mmCIF file of C-alpha atoms in Angstrom:
data_model
loop_
_atom_site.group_PDB
_atom_site.id
_atom_site.type_symbol
_atom_site.label_atom_id
_atom_site.label_comp_id
_atom_site.label_asym_id
_atom_site.label_seq_id
_atom_site.Cartn_x
_atom_site.Cartn_y
_atom_site.Cartn_z
ATOM 1 C CA GLN Y 1 95.628 83.647 105.218
ATOM 2 C CA LEU Y 2 94.994 86.670 102.802
ATOM 3 C CA GLN Y 3 93.514 90.149 105.280
ATOM 4 C CA LEU Y 4 94.016 93.763 104.223
ATOM 5 C CA VAL Y 5 91.684 95.944 106.611
ATOM 6 C CA GLU Y 6 91.583 99.731 105.213
ATOM 7 C CA SER Y 7 90.907 102.688 108.450
ATOM 8 C CA GLY Y 8 91.561 106.394 108.501
ATOM 9 C CA GLY Y 9 89.274 107.731 106.243
ATOM 10 C CA GLY Y 10 87.309 111.266 107.397
ATOM 11 C CA VAL Y 11 86.155 114.211 106.538
ATOM 12 C CA VAL Y 12 89.178 116.851 105.691
ATOM 13 C CA GLN Y 13 89.515 120.546 103.672
ATOM 14 C CA PRO Y 14 91.274 121.184 100.576
ATOM 15 C CA GLY Y 15 94.750 121.534 101.776
ATOM 16 C CA GLY Y 16 94.379 119.431 104.618
ATOM 17 C CA SER Y 17 96.284 115.840 104.836
ATOM 18 C CA LEU Y 18 94.731 112.481 106.071
ATOM 19 C CA THR Y 19 96.749 109.261 106.247
ATOM 20 C CA LEU Y 20 95.449 104.826 105.856
ATOM 21 C CA SER Y 21 96.323 102.273 107.382
ATOM 22 C CA CYS Y 22 95.995 98.875 106.363
ATOM 23 C CA ALA Y 23 95.950 96.190 108.035
ATOM 24 C CA VAL Y 24 97.368 93.224 106.751
ATOM 25 C CA SER Y 25 98.357 89.597 107.784
ATOM 26 C CA LYS Y 26 101.988 88.225 108.510
ATOM 27 C CA PHE Y 27 100.744 86.054 105.136
ATOM 28 C CA THR Y 28 100.705 88.687 103.101
ATOM 29 C CA LEU Y 29 103.184 90.740 104.169
ATOM 30 C CA ASP Y 30 105.350 89.092 102.855
ATOM 31 C CA LYS Y 31 104.478 87.203 100.021
ATOM 32 C CA PHE Y 32 102.354 90.347 97.953
ATOM 33 C CA ALA Y 33 103.368 94.096 97.065
ATOM 34 C CA ILE Y 34 100.513 95.965 98.601
ATOM 35 C CA GLY Y 35 98.586 99.046 96.301
ATOM 36 C CA TRP Y 36 95.843 101.912 97.569
ATOM 37 C CA PHE Y 37 93.427 102.297 95.060
ATOM 38 C CA TYR Y 38 90.353 104.534 94.878
ATOM 39 C CA GLN Y 39 86.800 104.783 93.658
ATOM 40 C CA ALA Y 40 85.244 108.105 93.444
ATOM 41 C CA PRO Y 41 81.124 108.782 92.773
ATOM 42 C CA GLY Y 42 80.092 107.206 89.781
ATOM 43 C CA LYS Y 43 83.305 106.752 88.661
ATOM 44 C CA GLU Y 44 85.601 103.312 88.298
ATOM 45 C CA ARG Y 45 87.967 102.423 90.967
ATOM 46 C CA GLU Y 46 91.612 103.513 90.059
ATOM 47 C CA GLY Y 47 95.022 102.919 91.387
ATOM 48 C CA VAL Y 48 97.037 105.028 92.957
ATOM 49 C CA SER Y 49 99.815 104.138 94.722
ATOM 50 C CA CYS Y 50 102.120 100.825 95.699
ATOM 51 C CA ILE Y 51 104.708 99.284 97.676
ATOM 52 C CA SER Y 52 107.255 96.327 96.657
ATOM 53 C CA ALA Y 53 106.990 93.322 99.089
ATOM 54 C CA SER Y 54 110.170 94.358 100.403
ATOM 55 C CA GLY Y 55 109.602 98.197 101.185
ATOM 56 C CA THR Y 56 112.038 98.779 99.502
ATOM 57 C CA ALA Y 57 110.237 100.209 96.442
ATOM 58 C CA THR Y 58 107.581 102.206 95.429
ATOM 59 C CA ASN Y 59 105.530 104.078 92.736
ATOM 60 C CA TYR Y 60 102.747 105.992 91.963
ATOM 61 C CA VAL Y 61 100.595 107.291 89.776
ATOM 62 C CA ASP Y 62 101.255 110.843 88.334
ATOM 63 C CA SER Y 63 97.920 112.826 90.032
ATOM 64 C CA VAL Y 64 99.452 111.897 93.814
ATOM 65 C CA LYS Y 65 102.738 112.653 93.239
ATOM 66 C CA GLY Y 66 104.434 114.682 95.893
ATOM 67 C CA ARG Y 67 101.204 114.911 97.723
ATOM 68 C CA PHE Y 68 100.768 110.976 98.863
ATOM 69 C CA THR Y 69 103.669 109.050 100.438
ATOM 70 C CA ILE Y 70 103.185 105.114 101.022
ATOM 71 C CA SER Y 71 105.387 102.881 103.613
ATOM 72 C CA ARG Y 72 105.011 100.434 105.185
ATOM 73 C CA ASP Y 73 105.767 99.320 109.554
ATOM 74 C CA SER Y 74 106.797 95.445 109.009
ATOM 75 C CA ALA Y 75 106.914 95.121 112.864
ATOM 76 C CA LYS Y 76 102.604 96.431 113.065
ATOM 77 C CA MET Y 77 102.429 95.161 109.517
ATOM 78 C CA THR Y 78 100.562 98.002 108.182
ATOM 79 C CA ILE Y 79 100.470 100.228 104.863
ATOM 80 C CA TYR Y 80 100.356 103.762 105.193
ATOM 81 C CA LEU Y 81 98.883 106.060 102.670
ATOM 82 C CA GLN Y 82 100.186 109.923 104.360
ATOM 83 C CA MET Y 83 97.990 111.518 101.911
ATOM 84 C CA THR Y 84 98.179 115.671 102.154
ATOM 85 C CA SER Y 85 97.886 118.975 99.226
ATOM 86 C CA LEU Y 86 93.940 117.192 99.245
ATOM 87 C CA LYS Y 87 91.774 118.017 96.299
ATOM 88 C CA PRO Y 88 88.007 117.867 96.220
ATOM 89 C CA GLU Y 89 88.909 114.907 92.937
ATOM 90 C CA ASP Y 90 90.857 113.429 96.079
ATOM 91 C CA THR Y 91 87.562 112.205 97.583
ATOM 92 C CA GLY Y 92 86.373 108.531 96.983
ATOM 93 C CA VAL Y 93 86.677 105.825 99.339
ATOM 94 C CA TYR Y 94 90.152 104.041 99.678
ATOM 95 C CA TYR Y 95 91.412 100.789 99.113
ATOM 96 C CA CYS Y 96 93.900 98.573 100.145
ATOM 97 C CA ALA Y 97 94.868 95.084 97.657
ATOM 98 C CA PRO Y 98 97.516 93.183 97.160
ATOM 99 C CA VAL Y 99 99.617 93.679 93.278
ATOM 100 C CA ILE Y 100 101.116 92.694 90.927
ATOM 101 C CA PRO Y 101 105.219 92.549 91.073
ATOM 102 C CA GLY Y 102 107.169 94.437 88.705
ATOM 103 C CA GLN Y 103 110.443 95.407 88.180
ATOM 104 C CA PRO Y 104 112.015 97.627 89.397
ATOM 105 C CA THR Y 105 109.033 98.217 90.994
ATOM 106 C CA CYS Y 106 105.402 96.529 91.542
ATOM 107 C CA GLN Y 107 102.365 97.605 89.040
ATOM 108 C CA ILE Y 108 99.673 99.910 90.335
ATOM 109 C CA LEU Y 109 97.427 97.269 89.595
ATOM 110 C CA PRO Y 110 95.707 94.401 91.229
ATOM 111 C CA TYR Y 111 97.241 90.793 91.538
ATOM 112 C CA PHE Y 112 93.070 89.436 92.198
ATOM 113 C CA ASP Y 113 90.192 90.350 89.673
ATOM 114 C CA ASN Y 114 87.763 90.235 92.926
ATOM 115 C CA TYR Y 115 89.704 91.042 96.236
ATOM 116 C CA TRP Y 116 88.721 94.282 98.098
ATOM 117 C CA GLY Y 117 87.647 94.769 101.128
ATOM 118 C CA GLN Y 118 85.134 97.214 102.967
ATOM 119 C CA GLY Y 119 87.402 100.879 102.325
ATOM 120 C CA THR Y 120 87.823 103.955 103.584
ATOM 121 C CA GLN Y 121 85.852 107.190 102.799
ATOM 122 C CA VAL Y 122 87.864 110.060 102.416
ATOM 123 C CA THR Y 123 86.472 113.658 101.685
ATOM 124 C CA VAL Y 124 87.633 116.772 100.728
ATOM 125 C CA SER Y 125 85.355 119.326 100.770
ATOM 126 C CA SER Y 126 85.210 122.731 102.367
#
C-alpha cells in the first residue's frame, strides 16, 4: 500500500537548520524513488530533491545544492531531508511523494498526478 507521512517542520531563523522526515510503507520504499517538493505561499509546488529506490542516487535542484541533503534509513522506513543555511525563500509546505525513476538518477517530478499528503510547514523568519 502506498503510504507517505511528512513531519519535522517548524519555525527557524535564517541560516538555521531543520530535518524533515517522510515515513513510508515498505511497499512504497521498495517500489518507488522518493522526492521532496515544496510549495511557497501563492506559488506552484516545486521539486527540491529525490533519492532513488535503491538509495544509491540522489538529485537536487540548483537552489538547494550544497545546503540540503536527502537520505533514507531503510530500517526505519524513513526518507530525510536535512536542510541547512535556510533562507526566507525556503519557506513553504514541504511534501514527500513518489517520483519518476531515471538513469543515472531519479527525476524530481511526481510519479502520480494527484498523490499528496498533508505536508509539513517550514517557516524561515527572523
